[in-house]
Coordinates of C-alpha atoms and ligand atoms in Angstrom, one line a residue:
M1 CA -8.4 -0.2 2.4
V2 CA -10.3 0.8 -1.2
I3 CA -8.4 -2.3 -2.9
F4 CA -9.1 -4.5 0.0
L5 CA -12.8 -4.0 -0.5
V6 CA -12.7 -6.3 -3.7
T7 CA -11.2 -9.2 -1.5
I8 CA -13.5 -8.7 1.6
V9 CA -16.7 -8.8 -0.9
V10 CA -15.8 -11.5 -2.8
G11 CA -14.3 -13.4 0.3
I12 CA -17.8 -13.0 1.8
L13 CA -19.7 -14.4 -0.9
N14 CA -17.3 -17.2 -1.5
G15 CA -17.4 -18.0 2.3
L16 CA -21.4 -18.2 2.4
D17 CA -21.0 -20.5 -0.7
V18 CA -23.4 -18.2 -2.4
I19 CA -21.4 -17.6 -6.0
E20 CA -19.0 -20.1 -7.2
F21 CA -16.4 -17.7 -8.6
D22 CA -14.0 -18.6 -11.1
R23 CA -10.2 -18.6 -11.1
K24 CA -9.5 -15.2 -12.4
T25 CA -11.9 -13.8 -10.0
L26 CA -10.3 -15.8 -6.8
M27 CA -6.9 -14.4 -8.2
A28 CA -8.0 -11.2 -8.1
H29 CA -9.3 -11.8 -4.6
V30 CA -5.7 -12.9 -3.6
H31 CA -3.9 -10.1 -5.2
A32 CA -6.5 -7.2 -3.9
G33 CA -5.7 -8.6 -0.7
T34 CA -1.8 -9.4 -0.9
L35 CA -0.8 -6.5 -3.1
G36 CA -3.7 -3.8 -2.7
W37 CA -4.3 -4.2 1.0
I38 CA -1.1 -6.0 2.6
T39 CA 1.8 -4.4 0.2
L40 CA 0.4 -1.0 0.1
G41 CA 0.6 -1.0 3.6
I42 CA 3.8 -2.4 4.1
F43 CA 5.1 0.6 1.6
G44 CA 3.4 3.0 4.0
A45 CA 5.2 1.1 7.1
T46 CA 8.4 1.3 5.3
M47 CA 8.1 5.1 4.3
W48 CA 7.3 5.6 8.2
L49 CA 10.4 3.4 9.6
F50 CA 13.0 4.6 7.0
S51 CA 12.2 8.3 6.9
G52 CA 14.0 8.3 10.4
E53 CA 10.6 10.4 11.4
K54 CA 12.1 13.1 9.4
P55 CA 10.1 14.8 6.5
A56 CA 11.5 14.0 3.0
T57 CA 12.5 17.4 1.0
Q58 CA 12.7 18.3 -2.1
R59 CA 13.9 15.7 -5.1
H60 CA 13.7 13.1 -2.2
A61 CA 10.2 14.0 -1.7
R62 CA 8.9 14.1 -5.1
Y63 CA 10.5 10.6 -5.5
V64 CA 8.6 9.3 -2.7
R65 CA 5.7 10.8 -3.6
W66 CA 5.8 9.5 -7.2
L67 CA 6.6 6.1 -6.2
S68 CA 3.7 5.9 -4.3
I69 CA 1.3 7.2 -6.5
V70 CA 2.6 4.8 -9.1
A71 CA 2.0 1.9 -6.8
I72 CA -1.5 2.5 -6.1
V73 CA -2.4 3.1 -10.0
A74 CA 0.0 0.1 -10.9
I75 CA -1.6 -2.4 -8.5
A76 CA -5.3 -1.2 -8.9
L77 CA -4.7 -1.8 -12.5
Y78 CA -2.8 -5.2 -12.1
V79 CA -6.0 -6.3 -10.2
L80 CA -8.3 -5.2 -12.3
T81 CA -6.6 -6.9 -15.3
L82 CA -6.9 -10.0 -13.4
F83 CA -10.7 -9.9 -14.1
L84 CA -10.2 -9.3 -17.7
A85 CA -10.3 -12.6 -19.9
E86 CA -7.6 -10.7 -22.2
P87 CA -4.0 -12.2 -21.3
I88 CA -2.1 -9.2 -22.7
P89 CA -2.7 -6.6 -20.4
R90 CA -1.7 -8.6 -17.2
P91 CA 1.8 -8.5 -17.8
I92 CA 2.0 -5.1 -18.5
A93 CA 0.5 -4.4 -15.5
G94 CA 2.5 -6.8 -13.6
S95 CA 5.5 -5.7 -14.6
L96 CA 4.9 -2.1 -13.5
V97 CA 3.8 -3.4 -10.2
L98 CA 7.5 -5.0 -10.2
L99 CA 9.2 -1.6 -10.9
V100 CA 7.3 0.0 -8.3
I101 CA 8.5 -3.1 -5.7
A102 CA 12.1 -2.5 -6.9
G103 CA 11.8 1.2 -6.9
F104 CA 10.6 0.7 -3.1
L105 CA 13.6 -1.5 -2.3
G106 CA 16.1 1.0 -3.6
W107 CA 14.8 3.5 -1.5
V108 CA 15.1 1.6 1.4
I109 CA 18.5 0.5 0.8
A110 CA 19.4 3.9 0.1
Q111 CA 17.7 5.2 3.4
S112 CA 19.5 2.5 5.8
W113 CA 22.6 4.4 5.7
R114 CA 20.7 7.4 7.3
I115 CA 19.0 6.5 9.7
K116 CA 19.4 3.9 13.2
F117 CA 19.2 0.5 11.9
T118 CA 17.4 -1.7 14.1
V119 CA 15.6 -5.1 14.1
P120 CA 12.3 -3.9 12.2
H121 CA 14.4 -2.1 9.6
L122 CA 16.5 -5.4 8.6
A123 CA 13.2 -7.5 8.8
L124 CA 11.5 -5.1 6.4
L125 CA 14.6 -5.1 4.3
A126 CA 14.7 -8.6 4.2
A127 CA 10.9 -8.8 3.5
L128 CA 11.2 -6.4 0.3
I129 CA 14.1 -8.3 -1.1
T130 CA 11.8 -11.6 -1.0
L131 CA 9.1 -9.5 -2.4
T132 CA 11.0 -8.0 -5.5
I133 CA 12.3 -12.1 -6.2
G134 CA 8.8 -13.3 -5.8
A135 CA 7.0 -10.4 -8.0
V136 CA 9.8 -11.4 -10.7
L137 CA 8.6 -15.1 -10.6
G138 CA 4.6 -13.5 -10.8
V139 CA 5.5 -11.4 -13.6
L140 CA 7.3 -14.5 -15.4
M141 CA 4.1 -16.4 -14.5
V142 CA 1.9 -14.0 -16.3
V143 CA 4.0 -13.9 -19.4
Y144 CA 3.9 -17.7 -19.4
L145 CA 0.1 -17.6 -19.0
A146 CA 0.3 -15.0 -22.1
G147 CA 2.0 -18.1 -24.2
G148 CA 5.6 -16.6 -23.6
A149 CA 8.5 -17.5 -20.9
K150 CA 8.2 -21.2 -22.0
F151 CA 11.6 -22.1 -20.3
L152 CA 9.8 -21.3 -16.9
P153 CA 9.6 -24.5 -14.6
Q154 CA 6.1 -25.3 -13.6
G155 CA 7.4 -25.3 -10.1
A156 CA 7.4 -21.3 -10.3
F157 CA 3.4 -22.2 -9.8
M158 CA 4.0 -23.3 -6.2
S159 CA 7.5 -21.3 -5.6
H160 CA 5.6 -17.7 -6.2
P161 CA 2.9 -18.2 -3.5
A162 CA 5.0 -20.5 -0.9
S163 CA 8.0 -17.9 -0.7
L164 CA 5.9 -15.1 -0.3
V165 CA 3.1 -16.4 2.0
A166 CA 5.5 -18.3 4.0
G167 CA 8.7 -15.6 3.6
Y168 CA 7.8 -12.0 2.5
L169 CA 4.9 -11.9 4.5
I170 CA 6.1 -13.4 7.6
L171 CA 9.3 -11.0 7.7
A172 CA 6.8 -8.0 7.1
G173 CA 5.0 -9.2 9.9
M174 CA 8.1 -9.7 12.2
A175 CA 9.1 -6.2 11.5
I176 CA 5.4 -4.4 12.1
T177 CA 5.0 -6.6 15.4
E178 CA 8.7 -5.9 16.9
W179 CA 8.1 -2.5 16.3
G180 CA 4.7 -2.2 17.4
L181 CA 5.5 -4.1 20.6
K182 CA 9.0 -3.2 21.4
S183 CA 11.2 -0.5 19.2
R184 CA 8.1 2.2 19.1
V185 CA 8.9 2.6 23.0
A186 CA 12.8 1.7 23.1
P187 CA 14.6 1.7 19.6
A188 CA 17.7 -0.4 20.3
S189 CA 20.7 -0.9 18.3
I190 CA 20.7 -4.1 16.3
S191 CA 22.2 -7.2 18.3
R192 CA 23.4 -10.4 16.8
L193 CA 20.5 -12.1 18.4
G194 CA 18.2 -10.0 16.5
I195 CA 20.0 -10.1 13.1
A196 CA 19.9 -14.1 13.6
Q197 CA 16.0 -13.8 14.4
V198 CA 15.6 -12.1 10.9
V199 CA 18.3 -13.7 8.8
L200 CA 17.2 -17.3 9.6
P201 CA 13.6 -17.3 8.2
F202 CA 14.9 -15.0 5.2
L203 CA 17.3 -17.7 4.3
G204 CA 14.4 -20.0 4.7
G205 CA 12.2 -18.2 2.7
L206 CA 15.0 -18.2 -0.1
A207 CA 15.6 -21.9 0.4
L208 CA 11.8 -22.5 0.0
M209 CA 11.3 -20.3 -3.2
L210 CA 14.6 -22.4 -4.9
G211 CA 13.7 -25.7 -3.5
S212 CA 10.2 -25.6 -4.9
L213 CA 11.2 -24.0 -8.3
L214 CA 13.4 -26.5 -9.1
D215 CA 11.7 -29.5 -7.0
I216 CA 14.7 -29.5 -4.8
F217 CA 13.3 -31.8 -1.6
A218 CA 16.7 -30.9 0.3
L219 CA 16.0 -27.7 0.1
I220 CA 12.4 -27.2 0.5
I221 CA 12.6 -28.8 4.1
L222 CA 15.4 -26.1 5.0
I223 CA 12.6 -23.6 5.9
V224 CA 11.6 -25.7 8.8
P225 CA 14.6 -25.6 11.0
F226 CA 15.5 -21.8 10.0
Q227 CA 11.9 -20.5 10.5
I228 CA 11.5 -22.4 14.0
G229 CA 15.0 -20.8 14.8
G230 CA 13.8 -17.4 14.2
V231 CA 10.7 -17.7 16.0
L232 CA 12.2 -19.1 18.7
I233 CA 14.5 -16.0 18.9
Y234 CA 11.5 -14.0 18.1
L235 CA 9.3 -15.3 21.3
A236 CA 11.9 -15.1 23.7
R237 CA 12.7 -11.4 22.5
L238 CA 9.3 -10.1 22.6
G239 CA 7.5 -12.7 25.0
S240 CA 7.4 -10.0 27.8
G241 CA 5.8 -7.3 25.1
I242 CA 3.0 -10.0 24.1
M243 CA 2.2 -10.6 27.9
R244 CA 2.1 -7.0 28.9
A245 CA -0.6 -6.5 26.0
R246 CA -3.6 -4.8 27.2
W247 CA -6.1 -7.4 25.7
L248 CA -9.8 -5.9 27.5
E249 CA -8.8 -2.1 26.2
G250 CA -9.3 -0.5 23.0
S251 CA -5.4 -0.1 22.3
N252 CA -3.2 -1.4 19.5
S253 CA -1.0 -3.4 21.9
R254 CA -3.4 -6.2 21.7
L255 CA -3.5 -5.9 18.0
F256 CA 0.4 -6.0 17.8
A257 CA 0.4 -9.1 20.7
L258 CA -2.3 -11.5 18.7
S259 CA -0.8 -10.4 15.3
A260 CA 2.8 -11.8 17.3
V261 CA 0.9 -14.9 18.5
F262 CA -0.5 -15.9 14.9
L263 CA 3.1 -15.4 13.4
A264 CA 4.3 -18.3 15.6
V265 CA 1.3 -20.3 14.9
N266 CA 1.8 -19.9 11.1
V267 CA 5.5 -21.0 11.7
A268 CA 3.8 -24.0 13.0
M269 CA 1.2 -24.8 10.7
T270 CA 3.9 -24.1 7.9
A271 CA 6.5 -26.7 9.5
Y272 CA 3.4 -29.1 9.8
L273 CA 2.6 -28.4 6.0
I274 CA 6.2 -29.1 5.0
A275 CA 7.0 -32.0 7.4
N276 CA 4.1 -33.8 5.7
Y277 CA 3.9 -32.8 2.2
A278 CA 7.5 -31.4 1.1
D279 CA 8.0 -34.3 -1.3
R280 CA 4.3 -34.1 -2.7
F281 CA 3.4 -30.8 -2.8
E282 CA 0.3 -31.4 -5.2
E283 CA -1.4 -33.7 -2.6
I284 CA -1.5 -30.6 -0.3
P285 CA -5.1 -30.5 0.5
S286 CA -6.9 -27.1 -0.6
W287 CA -8.2 -26.6 3.0
L288 CA -4.9 -26.3 4.9
L289 CA -3.5 -24.3 2.3
F290 CA -6.4 -22.0 2.5
A291 CA -6.4 -22.2 6.6
L292 CA -2.8 -21.1 6.4
D293 CA -3.1 -18.4 4.0
H294 CA -5.7 -16.6 5.8
A295 CA -4.2 -17.1 9.3
I296 CA -1.4 -15.0 7.8
F297 CA -3.4 -12.6 5.8
I298 CA -5.8 -11.9 8.5
G299 CA -4.1 -13.1 11.7
L300 CA -0.7 -11.9 11.4
L301 CA -0.7 -9.1 8.9
T302 CA -4.5 -7.5 9.3
N303 CA -4.1 -7.1 12.7
G304 CA -0.6 -5.7 12.5
L305 CA -1.5 -2.9 9.8
F306 CA -4.7 -2.4 11.9
G307 CA -2.3 -1.8 14.7
L308 CA -0.3 0.8 12.7
V309 CA -3.6 2.6 11.3
Y310 CA -4.7 3.2 15.0
E311 CA -1.4 4.4 15.6
V312 CA -1.4 6.6 12.8
S313 CA -5.4 8.2 13.9
R314 CA -4.4 7.7 17.5
A315 CA -5.8 11.5 18.4
Q316 CA -9.1 10.5 16.9
R317 CA -9.8 7.3 18.7
S318 CA -12.6 9.0 20.7
F319 CA -14.5 8.3 17.5
W320 CA -16.7 5.4 17.9
P321 CA -14.5 3.6 20.8
W322 CA -16.7 0.7 20.8
A323 CA -15.7 0.0 17.1
D324 CA -12.3 -1.1 18.4
H325 CA -13.6 -4.1 20.4
V326 CA -16.2 -5.3 17.5
L327 CA -13.2 -5.3 14.9
F328 CA -10.7 -6.7 17.3
W329 CA -13.0 -9.6 18.5
G330 CA -15.4 -9.7 15.5
M331 CA -12.2 -10.2 13.2
N332 CA -10.4 -12.5 15.1
A333 CA -13.1 -14.8 16.2
G334 CA -14.4 -14.9 12.8
L335 CA -10.9 -16.0 11.6
V336 CA -10.5 -18.6 14.1
G337 CA -14.1 -20.1 13.2
F338 CA -13.4 -19.7 9.5
V339 CA -10.0 -21.5 9.8
A340 CA -11.8 -24.0 11.8
G341 CA -14.6 -24.4 9.2
L342 CA -11.8 -25.2 6.6
I343 CA -9.8 -27.6 8.8
L344 CA -13.0 -29.6 10.0
Q345 CA -14.4 -29.1 6.3
E346 CA -17.5 -28.3 8.1
A347 CA -19.4 -25.6 5.5
I348 CA -21.7 -24.4 8.4
I349 CA -19.1 -23.4 10.5
K350 CA -17.3 -21.2 7.4
Q351 CA -20.3 -19.7 6.4
I352 CA -21.2 -18.6 9.9
F353 CA -17.6 -17.1 10.8
T354 CA -16.8 -15.7 7.3
P355 CA -19.6 -12.9 7.5
I356 CA -18.3 -12.4 11.0
M357 CA -14.8 -11.8 9.9
G358 CA -15.8 -10.0 6.7
M359 CA -18.2 -7.6 8.4
S360 CA -15.9 -6.6 11.3
I361 CA -13.0 -5.9 8.6
L362 CA -15.6 -3.5 6.9
L363 CA -16.6 -2.0 10.1
A364 CA -12.8 -1.1 10.8
M365 CA -12.0 0.2 7.5
L366 CA -15.3 2.6 8.0
T367 CA -13.8 3.8 11.4
Y368 CA -10.4 3.9 10.6
T369 CA -11.0 5.7 7.3
I370 CA -13.3 8.2 9.2
R371 CA -10.2 8.6 12.0
V372 CA -7.6 9.2 9.7
Q373 CA -9.5 11.8 7.4
T374 CA -10.3 13.8 10.5
E375 CA -6.7 13.2 11.9
G376 CA -5.4 14.5 8.2
R377 CA -7.7 17.6 8.5
R378 CA -5.9 18.4 12.1
Ligands
LIG401 C1 4.0 -8.4 -9.6 C2 3.2 -9.0 -8.4 C3 2.8 -10.2 -8.6 C4 2.5 -11.0 -9.6 C5 2.7 -10.3 -11.2 C6 1.7 -12.3 -9.3 C7 1.3 -13.2 -10.4 C8 0.6 -14.3 -10.0 C9 0.3 -15.2 -10.9 C10 0.3 -14.9 -12.7 C11 -0.3 -16.6 -10.6 C12 -0.9 -17.8 -10.9 C13 -2.5 -17.4 -11.3 C14 -2.9 -18.5 -12.2 O1 -2.5 -19.6 -12.0 O2 -4.1 -18.4 -12.7 C15 -0.4 -16.1 -8.7 C16 -0.9 -16.7 -8.0 C17 -0.9 -16.5 -6.4 N1 0.0 -15.4 -6.2 FE1 0.9 -13.9 -7.1 N2 1.4 -12.3 -8.0 C18 2.3 -11.0 -7.5 C19 2.1 -10.6 -6.2 C20 1.7 -11.5 -5.5 C21 1.9 -11.5 -3.8 C22 2.5 -10.3 -3.2 C23 1.5 -12.5 -2.8 C24 1.1 -12.8 -1.4 C25 2.1 -11.9 -0.4 C26 1.1 -13.4 -3.9 C27 0.4 -14.6 -3.9 C28 -0.3 -15.6 -4.5 C29 -0.9 -16.6 -4.3 C30 -1.4 -17.4 -2.8 C31 -1.4 -17.0 -5.3 C32 -2.2 -18.4 -5.6 C33 -1.9 -19.6 -5.9 C34 -3.0 -20.6 -6.0 O3 -3.9 -20.7 -5.7 O4 -2.5 -21.5 -7.1 N3 1.4 -13.1 -5.4 N4 0.2 -14.8 -9.0

């Protein structure tokens, strides 16, 4: 949440068009959000789900604790290097982030034999595999920008964001919402349908990664049927959980349910984008990319992660109970207005809704930080 502040402050000022930010600041905005807030949040969810709710002991505890501390420092460092004009520190910090990501993937694979494996576990494992490959591309790109890695195809600059946003984040969102709407109440053994729900979008994300890296049209378009197949199974399996959400109560069931709705909306937007631009990626209008990116970053992941943070601080929800309603309606109405402003290319709409979205998220982070701290001291 602390690192996410960088994203929100730059985001609000950018959305209000009061400052014209340069590319490196915008890249810091993107990565403070995708690595600082989302990926650290997903690491937390991974530790929760793959610990089998059992405390870690001795050597195991030391490994997980140090991995978390290095993850926080490495990601904060990487975001800092993005502000610096000096290109050399970036590959070093980026490589450290990659090592941490691989460390978590290794831990998850080791833990998978020790816990009851369910669909959210499979989705998180698939998400971390996609993230690791996407981060390797990211590190090669920073080395390329620093003058090395001349062998890297230009397609990497599309493959990295496309596969991480449409692959890694969709799978991570699928894990969090399935846990929030279903497994946390009734953890069921993994079924063939559950496996297909995850494996289809996982393969679709890898096909998009390889296809956009090597400019192979046939691979790029594969994500559409694979993701649609996966999301139809997902809606069939979770539809009743979404319908049962208590939309007017301050609970987190509506955060998980709306996150699930955004997952389906994002798969539809990705299908539209690929169907219309698969053979001419360079012509994708930036407003469409930004609309899709923010619908995934905020609509899918931030709703889902706040659902988990609410769960962690559940005993403290009597602190500022009204804030749960302001953040839920403010953040999501702000997001829909912001995305509408982008799609309609109406600056005034974007300028009205960006601060509503940004300020609601800031309120959420203040509320949850106080609740989590109080919970921690209990
Ligand atoms: C080790 C981790 C990572 C590294 C080293 C890395 C590196 C990079 C680099 C070098 C760029 C291009 C910067 C430029 O053109 O100036 C970039 C762009 C981008 N990255 Fe990452 N990245 C990482 C993780 C992520 C993650 C986890 C996500 C999303 C989930 C992500 C999403 C993006 C997006 C959306 C862009 C912007 C594309 C554009 O507007 O052209 N990155 N990244």
